[in-house]
Tab-separated table of N, CA, C and O in Angstrom:
chain	number	residue	atom	x	y	z
O	779	MET	N	-4.056	-41.974	1.601
O	779	MET	CA	-4.013	-41.039	2.742
O	779	MET	C	-3.771	-41.430	4.104
O	779	MET	O	-5.614	-42.351	4.286
O	780	GLU	N	-3.065	-41.658	4.692
O	780	GLU	CA	-3.512	-42.195	6.051
O	780	GLU	C	-4.643	-41.791	7.153
O	780	GLU	O	-4.890	-41.190	6.508
O	781	LYS	N	-5.421	-42.907	7.753
O	781	LYS	CA	-5.755	-41.696	8.685
O	781	LYS	C	-5.907	-40.758	9.614
O	781	LYS	O	-6.705	-39.787	10.003
O	782	TYR	N	-4.365	-40.557	10.021
O	782	TYR	CA	-4.154	-39.019	11.147
O	782	TYR	C	-3.878	-38.182	10.014
O	782	TYR	O	-3.325	-36.901	10.998
O	783	ALA	N	-4.204	-38.467	8.668
O	783	ALA	CA	-3.041	-37.056	8.194
O	783	ALA	C	-3.376	-36.057	8.483
O	783	ALA	O	-2.633	-34.743	8.343
O	784	LEU	N	-4.223	-35.444	8.211
O	784	LEU	CA	-5.257	-34.167	8.481
O	784	LEU	C	-5.012	-33.690	9.243
O	784	LEU	O	-4.305	-33.172	9.398
O	785	PRO	N	-5.164	-34.268	10.572
O	785	PRO	CA	-4.919	-33.515	11.949
O	785	PRO	C	-3.296	-33.220	12.257
O	785	PRO	O	-3.039	-32.454	12.600
O	786	GLN	N	-2.103	-34.148	11.537
O	786	GLN	CA	-1.234	-34.157	11.238
O	786	GLN	C	-0.690	-32.820	10.905
O	786	GLN	O	0.329	-31.893	10.781
O	787	MET	N	-0.767	-32.348	9.209
O	787	MET	CA	-1.099	-31.640	8.267
O	787	MET	C	-1.027	-30.218	9.642
O	787	MET	O	-0.756	-29.142	9.265
O	788	LEU	N	-2.397	-29.844	9.911
O	788	LEU	CA	-3.041	-28.779	10.513
O	788	LEU	C	-1.967	-28.802	11.732
O	788	LEU	O	-2.068	-27.306	12.040
O	789	GLU	N	-1.459	-29.438	12.226
O	789	GLU	CA	-0.935	-29.712	13.887
O	789	GLU	C	0.571	-28.596	12.917
O	789	GLU	O	1.297	-27.823	13.644
O	790	LYS	N	1.217	-29.628	12.076
O	790	LYS	CA	2.767	-28.981	11.179
O	790	LYS	C	2.152	-27.434	10.934
O	790	LYS	O	3.371	-26.468	11.153
O	791	ALA	N	1.065	-27.519	10.297
O	791	ALA	CA	0.662	-25.838	9.652
O	791	ALA	C	0.965	-24.819	10.795
O	791	ALA	O	1.722	-23.533	10.680
O	792	THR	N	-0.183	-24.940	11.881
O	792	THR	CA	0.081	-24.276	12.834
O	792	THR	C	1.218	-24.136	13.664
O	792	THR	O	2.148	-22.550	13.938
O	793	SER	N	1.841	-25.336	13.614
O	793	SER	CA	2.995	-25.541	14.640
O	793	SER	C	4.108	-24.171	13.792
O	793	SER	O	5.366	-23.853	14.027
O	794	SER	N	4.194	-24.586	12.451
O	794	SER	CA	5.432	-23.548	11.635
O	794	SER	C	4.612	-22.142	11.725
O	794	SER	O	6.131	-21.245	11.482
O	795	VAL	N	3.692	-21.821	11.972
O	795	VAL	CA	3.800	-20.279	11.929
O	795	VAL	C	4.721	-19.587	12.681
O	795	VAL	O	4.946	-18.215	12.351
O	796	SER	N	5.021	-19.605	13.901
O	796	SER	CA	5.364	-19.334	14.956
O	796	SER	C	6.269	-19.923	16.277
O	796	SER	O	5.835	-20.230	16.957
O	797	SER	N	7.560	-20.069	16.260
O	797	SER	CA	8.142	-20.628	16.963
O	797	SER	C	8.494	-20.628	18.328
O	797	SER	O	9.503	-21.216	18.782
O	798	THR	N	8.805	-19.371	18.182
O	798	THR	CA	9.777	-18.618	18.991
O	798	THR	C	8.338	-17.759	20.361
O	798	THR	O	8.994	-17.524	21.121
O	799	GLU	N	7.326	-17.497	19.779
O	799	GLU	CA	6.167	-16.636	20.152
O	799	GLU	C	5.355	-18.136	20.753
O	799	GLU	O	4.848	-18.921	20.609
O	800	GLU	N	5.151	-17.648	21.796
O	800	GLU	CA	3.572	-18.199	22.735
O	800	GLU	C	2.374	-18.111	22.095
O	800	GLU	O	1.892	-17.368	21.100
O	801	LYS	N	1.874	-19.072	21.277
O	801	LYS	CA	0.667	-19.797	20.251
O	801	LYS	C	-0.106	-19.414	20.922
O	801	LYS	O	-1.044	-19.423	21.795
O	802	ASP	N	-1.443	-18.870	20.713
O	802	ASP	CA	-2.648	-18.318	20.824
O	802	ASP	C	-3.161	-18.777	19.277
O	802	ASP	O	-3.245	-19.015	17.995
O	803	SER	N	-4.783	-18.550	19.338
O	803	SER	CA	-5.895	-18.317	18.360
O	803	SER	C	-5.554	-17.621	17.477
O	803	SER	O	-5.772	-18.127	15.775
O	804	THR	N	-4.676	-16.602	17.369
O	804	THR	CA	-4.541	-15.553	16.341
O	804	THR	C	-2.842	-15.981	15.482
O	804	THR	O	-3.105	-15.378	14.180
O	805	ASP	N	-2.796	-17.337	15.970
O	805	ASP	CA	-1.396	-17.744	15.818
O	805	ASP	C	-1.941	-18.630	14.152
O	805	ASP	O	-0.313	-18.771	13.256
O	806	VAL	N	-3.001	-19.144	13.838
O	806	VAL	CA	-3.280	-19.859	12.429
O	806	VAL	C	-3.460	-19.416	11.666
O	806	VAL	O	-3.842	-18.151	11.318
O	807	ALA	N	-2.502	-19.706	10.918
O	807	ALA	CA	-2.863	-19.287	8.967
O	807	ALA	C	-3.576	-19.178	9.007
O	807	ALA	O	-4.872	-20.002	8.799
O	808	PRO	N	-4.058	-18.146	8.016
O	808	PRO	CA	-5.778	-17.509	6.849
O	808	PRO	C	-6.202	-18.805	6.524
O	808	PRO	O	-7.315	-19.754	6.565
O	809	TRP	N	-4.601	-19.394	5.860
O	809	TRP	CA	-5.585	-20.578	5.330
O	809	TRP	C	-5.734	-21.838	5.666
O	809	TRP	O	-6.694	-22.966	5.410
O	810	VAL	N	-5.449	-22.156	6.840
O	810	VAL	CA	-5.237	-23.396	8.062
O	810	VAL	C	-6.700	-23.401	8.231
O	810	VAL	O	-7.885	-23.823	7.993
O	811	ARG	N	-7.341	-22.163	8.769
O	811	ARG	CA	-8.827	-21.406	9.034
O	811	ARG	C	-9.531	-21.335	7.726
O	811	ARG	O	-11.055	-22.677	8.502
O	812	GLU	N	-9.585	-21.321	6.593
O	812	GLU	CA	-10.023	-21.565	5.364
O	812	GLU	C	-10.631	-23.168	5.409
O	812	GLU	O	-11.472	-23.520	4.893
O	813	PHE	N	-9.773	-23.779	5.236
O	813	PHE	CA	-9.622	-25.113	5.039
O	813	PHE	C	-9.958	-25.899	5.699
O	813	PHE	O	-11.228	-26.470	5.955
O	814	SER	N	-10.004	-25.579	7.275
O	814	SER	CA	-10.977	-26.481	8.515
O	814	SER	C	-12.348	-26.146	8.305
O	814	SER	O	-12.738	-26.432	8.345
O	815	ASP	N	-12.325	-24.516	8.034
O	815	ASP	CA	-14.441	-24.434	7.653
O	815	ASP	C	-14.034	-25.291	6.635
O	815	ASP	O	-15.956	-25.764	6.574
O	816	ALA	N	-13.985	-25.391	6.034
O	816	ALA	CA	-14.880	-26.295	4.300
O	816	ALA	C	-14.976	-27.154	4.631
O	816	ALA	O	-16.194	-28.106	4.409
O	817	VAL	N	-13.771	-28.187	5.376
O	817	VAL	CA	-14.235	-29.530	6.079
O	817	VAL	C	-15.274	-29.392	6.903
O	817	VAL	O	-16.154	-30.551	6.952
O	818	THR	N	-15.753	-28.372	8.174
O	818	THR	CA	-16.155	-28.711	9.089
O	818	THR	C	-17.796	-28.683	8.605
O	818	THR	O	-18.674	-28.712	9.340
O	819	GLN	N	-17.945	-27.660	7.626
O	819	GLN	CA	-19.267	-26.348	7.163
O	819	GLN	C	-20.210	-27.789	7.117
O	819	GLN	O	-21.042	-27.451	7.731
O	820	PRO	N	-20.280	-28.973	5.909
O	820	PRO	CA	-20.866	-29.955	6.156
O	820	PRO	C	-21.413	-30.496	7.094
O	820	PRO	O	-22.572	-30.814	7.386
O	821	LEU	N	-20.814	-30.761	8.099
O	821	LEU	CA	-21.335	-31.368	9.545
O	821	LEU	C	-21.714	-30.652	10.878
O	821	LEU	O	-22.360	-30.975	11.211
O	822	ILE	N	-22.076	-29.428	9.675
O	822	ILE	CA	-22.748	-28.586	10.787
O	822	ILE	C	-24.518	-28.650	10.503
O	822	ILE	O	-24.681	-28.349	9.456
O	823	CYS	N	-25.002	-28.301	11.540
O	823	CYS	CA	-26.058	-27.997	11.002
O	823	CYS	C	-26.776	-26.860	10.988
O	823	CYS	O	-26.776	-26.313	11.584
O	824	PRO	N	-27.384	-26.568	9.333
O	824	PRO	CA	-28.051	-24.952	9.430
O	824	PRO	C	-28.930	-24.791	10.516
O	824	PRO	O	-29.451	-23.533	10.418
O	825	ILE	N	-29.941	-25.539	11.259
O	825	ILE	CA	-31.085	-25.035	12.049
O	825	ILE	C	-30.134	-24.902	13.408
O	825	ILE	O	-30.011	-24.192	14.420
O	826	THR	N	-29.404	-25.700	13.991
O	826	THR	CA	-28.715	-25.662	15.214
O	826	THR	C	-27.422	-25.060	15.259
O	826	THR	O	-27.010	-24.787	16.365
O	827	HIS	N	-26.630	-24.897	14.221
O	827	HIS	CA	-25.836	-24.454	14.125
O	827	HIS	C	-24.621	-25.235	15.502
O	827	HIS	O	-23.470	-24.517	15.526
O	828	GLU	N	-24.568	-26.846	15.159
O	828	GLU	CA	-23.932	-27.381	15.829
O	828	GLU	C	-23.676	-28.552	14.733
O	828	GLU	O	-24.372	-29.005	14.350
O	829	LEU	N	-22.600	-29.322	15.514
O	829	LEU	CA	-21.845	-30.835	14.852
O	829	LEU	C	-23.572	-31.599	15.193
O	829	LEU	O	-23.777	-31.755	15.957
O	830	MET	N	-23.582	-32.035	13.482
O	830	MET	CA	-24.620	-32.844	14.249
O	830	MET	C	-24.198	-34.183	14.376
O	830	MET	O	-23.258	-34.360	14.596
O	831	VAL	N	-25.733	-34.583	15.033
O	831	VAL	CA	-25.145	-36.730	15.927
O	831	VAL	C	-25.814	-37.441	14.551
O	831	VAL	O	-25.383	-38.401	15.143
O	832	ASP	N	-27.039	-37.266	14.257
O	832	ASP	CA	-28.009	-37.774	13.791
O	832	ASP	C	-28.066	-37.607	12.298
O	832	ASP	O	-29.254	-36.840	11.802
O	833	PRO	N	-27.448	-37.051	11.175
O	833	PRO	CA	-27.798	-36.310	10.132
O	833	PRO	C	-28.535	-37.403	8.903
O	833	PRO	O	-28.250	-38.339	9.117
O	834	VAL	N	-29.529	-36.391	9.078
O	834	VAL	CA	-31.057	-36.587	7.951
O	834	VAL	C	-31.129	-35.608	6.943
O	834	VAL	O	-30.636	-34.691	6.658
O	835	LEU	N	-31.775	-36.147	5.322
O	835	LEU	CA	-31.646	-35.538	4.379
O	835	LEU	C	-33.290	-35.380	4.330
O	835	LEU	O	-34.062	-36.199	4.437
O	836	ALA	N	-32.953	-34.164	4.412
O	836	ALA	CA	-35.312	-33.703	4.387
O	836	ALA	C	-35.430	-33.630	2.526
O	836	ALA	O	-34.416	-33.514	1.629
O	837	GLU	N	-36.622	-33.895	2.764
O	837	GLU	CA	-36.793	-33.292	0.883
O	837	GLU	C	-36.123	-32.205	-0.047
O	837	GLU	O	-37.226	-31.981	-0.736
O	838	ASP	N	-36.044	-31.479	0.986
O	838	ASP	CA	-35.739	-30.266	0.084
O	838	ASP	C	-34.195	-30.261	-0.248
O	838	ASP	O	-33.976	-29.201	-0.560
O	839	GLY	N	-33.771	-31.616	-0.026
O	839	GLY	CA	-31.758	-31.782	-0.697
O	839	GLY	C	-31.090	-31.498	0.384
O	839	GLY	O	-30.033	-31.173	0.146
O	840	HIS	N	-31.142	-30.662	1.649
O	840	HIS	CA	-30.043	-30.771	2.888
O	840	HIS	C	-30.522	-31.488	3.875
O	840	HIS	O	-31.148	-32.200	3.915
O	841	ILE	N	-29.167	-31.623	4.677
O	841	ILE	CA	-28.747	-32.817	5.284
O	841	ILE	C	-29.431	-31.390	7.474
O	841	ILE	O	-28.826	-30.318	7.024
O	842	TYR	N	-29.802	-32.288	8.356
O	842	TYR	CA	-30.083	-31.425	9.046
O	842	TYR	C	-29.713	-32.530	10.252
O	842	TYR	O	-29.791	-33.778	10.090
O	843	GLU	N	-29.355	-31.805	11.271
O	843	GLU	CA	-29.840	-32.813	12.403
O	843	GLU	C	-30.935	-33.011	12.701
O	843	GLU	O	-31.999	-32.493	13.040
O	844	LEU	N	-31.578	-34.318	13.088
O	844	LEU	CA	-32.826	-35.399	13.018
O	844	LEU	C	-33.764	-34.643	14.114
O	844	LEU	O	-34.426	-34.364	13.417
O	845	SER	N	-33.629	-34.925	15.403
O	845	SER	CA	-34.129	-33.787	15.926
O	845	SER	C	-34.333	-32.606	15.851
O	845	SER	O	-35.628	-31.504	16.111
O	846	ALA	N	-33.542	-31.400	15.115
O	846	ALA	CA	-34.024	-29.969	14.822
O	846	ALA	C	-35.033	-30.245	13.705
O	846	ALA	O	-35.322	-29.097	13.661
O	847	ILE	N	-34.702	-31.171	12.955
O	847	ILE	CA	-36.036	-30.776	12.085
O	847	ILE	C	-37.452	-31.155	11.935
O	847	ILE	O	-38.185	-31.291	11.568
O	848	LYS	N	-36.967	-31.902	13.012
O	848	LYS	CA	-38.345	-32.720	13.771
O	848	LYS	C	-39.186	-31.527	14.204
O	848	LYS	O	-40.403	-31.438	13.666
O	849	LYS	N	-38.259	-31.067	15.223
O	849	LYS	CA	-38.846	-29.658	15.620
O	849	LYS	C	-39.388	-28.545	14.936
O	849	LYS	O	-40.627	-28.249	15.094
O	850	TRP	N	-38.536	-28.121	13.764
O	850	TRP	CA	-38.575	-27.185	12.583
O	850	TRP	C	-40.206	-27.568	12.154
O	850	TRP	O	-40.923	-27.217	11.909
O	851	THR	N	-40.480	-28.596	11.485
O	851	THR	CA	-41.331	-29.385	10.444
O	851	THR	C	-42.439	-29.559	11.878
O	851	THR	O	-43.843	-29.284	11.166
O	852	LEU	N	-42.643	-29.474	12.792
O	852	LEU	CA	-43.905	-29.126	13.748
O	852	LEU	C	-44.357	-28.040	13.931
O	852	LEU	O	-45.351	-27.479	14.159
O	853	GLN	N	-43.189	-26.822	13.893
O	853	GLN	CA	-43.706	-25.477	13.950
O	853	GLN	C	-43.986	-25.350	12.687
O	853	GLN	O	-44.565	-24.084	12.421
O	854	ASN	N	-43.231	-24.845	11.949
O	854	ASN	CA	-43.194	-24.699	10.235
O	854	ASN	C	-43.103	-25.761	9.222
O	854	ASN	O	-42.431	-26.932	8.806
O	855	PRO	N	-44.549	-25.438	8.009
O	855	PRO	CA	-44.254	-26.403	7.325
O	855	PRO	C	-43.586	-26.098	6.213
O	855	PRO	O	-43.194	-26.691	4.949
O	856	ILE	N	-42.534	-25.351	5.602
O	856	ILE	CA	-41.690	-25.106	5.235
O	856	ILE	C	-40.089	-25.190	5.363
O	856	ILE	O	-39.613	-25.160	6.412
O	857	SER	N	-39.339	-25.161	3.993
O	857	SER	CA	-37.675	-25.690	4.099
O	857	SER	C	-36.906	-24.292	5.132
O	857	SER	O	-37.457	-23.768	4.907
O	858	PRO	N	-36.544	-24.889	6.235
O	858	PRO	CA	-35.764	-23.685	6.830
O	858	PRO	C	-34.581	-22.814	5.702
O	858	PRO	O	-34.551	-22.084	6.588
O	859	LEU	N	-34.348	-24.009	4.988
O	859	LEU	CA	-33.045	-23.003	4.101
O	859	LEU	C	-33.370	-22.431	2.734
O	859	LEU	O	-33.379	-21.290	2.005
O	860	VAL	N	-34.704	-23.055	2.143
O	860	VAL	CA	-35.681	-22.622	1.129
O	860	VAL	C	-37.145	-22.615	0.850
O	860	VAL	O	-37.437	-23.468	0.891
O	861	PRO	N	-37.046	-21.126	1.383
O	861	PRO	CA	-38.345	-20.838	2.076
O	861	PRO	C	-39.954	-21.272	1.079
O	861	PRO	O	-40.519	-21.723	1.493
O	862	SER	N	-39.272	-21.147	-0.088
O	862	SER	CA	-40.498	-22.030	-1.240
O	862	SER	C	-40.665	-22.658	-1.546
O	862	SER	O	-41.271	-23.311	-2.157
O	863	ILE	N	-40.283	-23.547	-0.686
O	863	ILE	CA	-40.346	-25.242	-0.482
O	863	ILE	C	-41.044	-25.454	0.262
O	863	ILE	O	-40.814	-25.676	1.810
O	864	LYS	N	-42.846	-26.210	0.402
O	864	LYS	CA	-42.915	-26.760	1.716
O	864	LYS	C	-42.834	-28.415	1.469
O	864	LYS	O	-42.658	-29.036	1.084
O	865	LEU	N	-42.262	-28.791	2.727
O	865	LEU	CA	-41.887	-29.642	3.347
O	865	LEU	C	-43.225	-30.564	3.450
O	865	LEU	O	-44.397	-30.218	4.641
O	866	GLN	N	-43.542	-31.968	2.457
O	866	GLN	CA	-44.528	-32.715	2.386
O	866	GLN	C	-44.868	-33.437	3.502
O	866	GLN	O	-45.639	-34.000	4.068
O	867	SER	N	-43.510	-33.655	3.941
O	867	SER	CA	-43.592	-35.249	4.469
O	867	SER	C	-42.480	-35.206	5.420
O	867	SER	O	-41.489	-33.628	5.853
O	868	ARG	N	-42.260	-35.917	6.266
O	868	ARG	CA	-41.954	-36.102	8.580
O	868	ARG	C	-40.928	-37.093	7.955
O	868	ARG	O	-40.882	-37.263	9.070
O	869	ILE	N	-40.555	-37.470	7.034
O	869	ILE	CA	-39.683	-38.458	6.395
O	869	ILE	C	-38.668	-38.351	6.158
O	869	ILE	O	-38.954	-38.155	5.479
O	870	PHE	N	-37.395	-38.228	7.220
O	870	PHE	CA	-35.942	-38.300	6.653
O	870	PHE	C	-35.607	-39.537	6.045
O	870	PHE	O	-35.510	-40.815	7.066
O	871	THR	N	-34.375	-39.391	5.328
O	871	THR	CA	-33.187	-40.225	5.071
O	871	THR	C	-31.937	-40.283	6.195
O	871	THR	O	-31.626	-38.773	6.344
O	872	PRO	N	-31.734	-41.072	6.727
O	872	PRO	CA	-30.466	-41.206	7.710
O	872	PRO	C	-29.524	-41.105	6.679
O	872	PRO	O	-29.154	-41.802	5.909
O	873	MET	N	-28.362	-40.202	6.818
O	873	MET	CA	-26.982	-40.360	6.357
O	873	MET	C	-26.138	-40.850	6.552
O	873	MET	O	-24.906	-40.405	7.678
O	874	ARG	N	-26.085	-41.995	6.431
O	874	ARG	CA	-24.964	-43.164	7.837
O	874	ARG	C	-23.640	-42.816	7.326
O	874	ARG	O	-22.932	-43.171	8.116
O	875	SER	N	-23.189	-42.788	6.382
O	875	SER	CA	-21.888	-42.893	5.906
O	875	SER	C	-21.393	-41.091	6.507
O	875	SER	O	-20.224	-41.011	6.967
O	876	LEU	N	-22.459	-39.817	6.935
O	876	LEU	CA	-22.060	-38.845	7.148
O	876	LEU	C	-21.640	-39.131	8.690
O	876	LEU	O	-21.029	-38.245	9.719
O	877	GLN	N	-22.891	-39.778	9.537
O	877	GLN	CA	-22.751	-40.086	10.442
O	877	GLN	C	-21.200	-40.753	10.842
O	877	GLN	O	-20.873	-40.422	12.130
O	878	LYS	N	-20.986	-41.648	10.506
O	878	LYS	CA	-19.925	-42.282	10.740
O	878	LYS	C	-18.247	-41.257	10.573
O	878	LYS	O	-17.733	-41.332	11.438
O	879	THR	N	-19.151	-40.862	9.164
O	879	THR	CA	-17.612	-39.643	9.474
O	879	THR	C	-17.335	-38.763	10.258
O	879	THR	O	-16.163	-38.580	11.038
O	880	ILE	N	-18.339	-37.726	11.174
O	880	ILE	CA	-18.546	-37.314	12.216
O	880	ILE	C	-17.996	-37.959	13.373
O	880	ILE	O	-17.585	-37.446	14.359
O	881	GLU	N	-18.966	-39.126	13.561
O	881	GLU	CA	-18.334	-40.081	14.288
O	881	GLU	C	-17.118	-40.317	14.935
O	881	GLU	O	-16.134	-40.843	15.938
O	882	ALA	N	-16.297	-40.750	13.244
O	882	ALA	CA	-14.700	-40.875	13.314
O	882	ALA	C	-13.797	-39.211	13.932
O	882	ALA	O	-12.763	-39.681	14.372
O	883	LEU	N	-14.370	-38.759	14.080
O	883	LEU	CA	-13.978	-37.097	14.688
O	883	LEU	C	-13.042	-37.044	15.896
O	883	LEU	O	-12.403	-37.005	16.686
């Protein structure tokens, strides 16, 4: 798949919805929104609900924005997503491949 295939697919899908009417955000086909959400959701920090810049893996097995999980662990010793897991360490594994994917967007 070429580098710009996904954006071109999305543009084609949204432009084919209605060629005669003025387009707004409601003109997007439902499957396009679902596809977009499925693609972008792993790039969103579950603490900040924003696109991650410096994604890291915590010992609970989830990926967070580094600054957000550091702040969280200062205030809470438990996982933000799995309350039954106590975070023993404040050492997080950088997710470089995910970071590069985000930067490519």
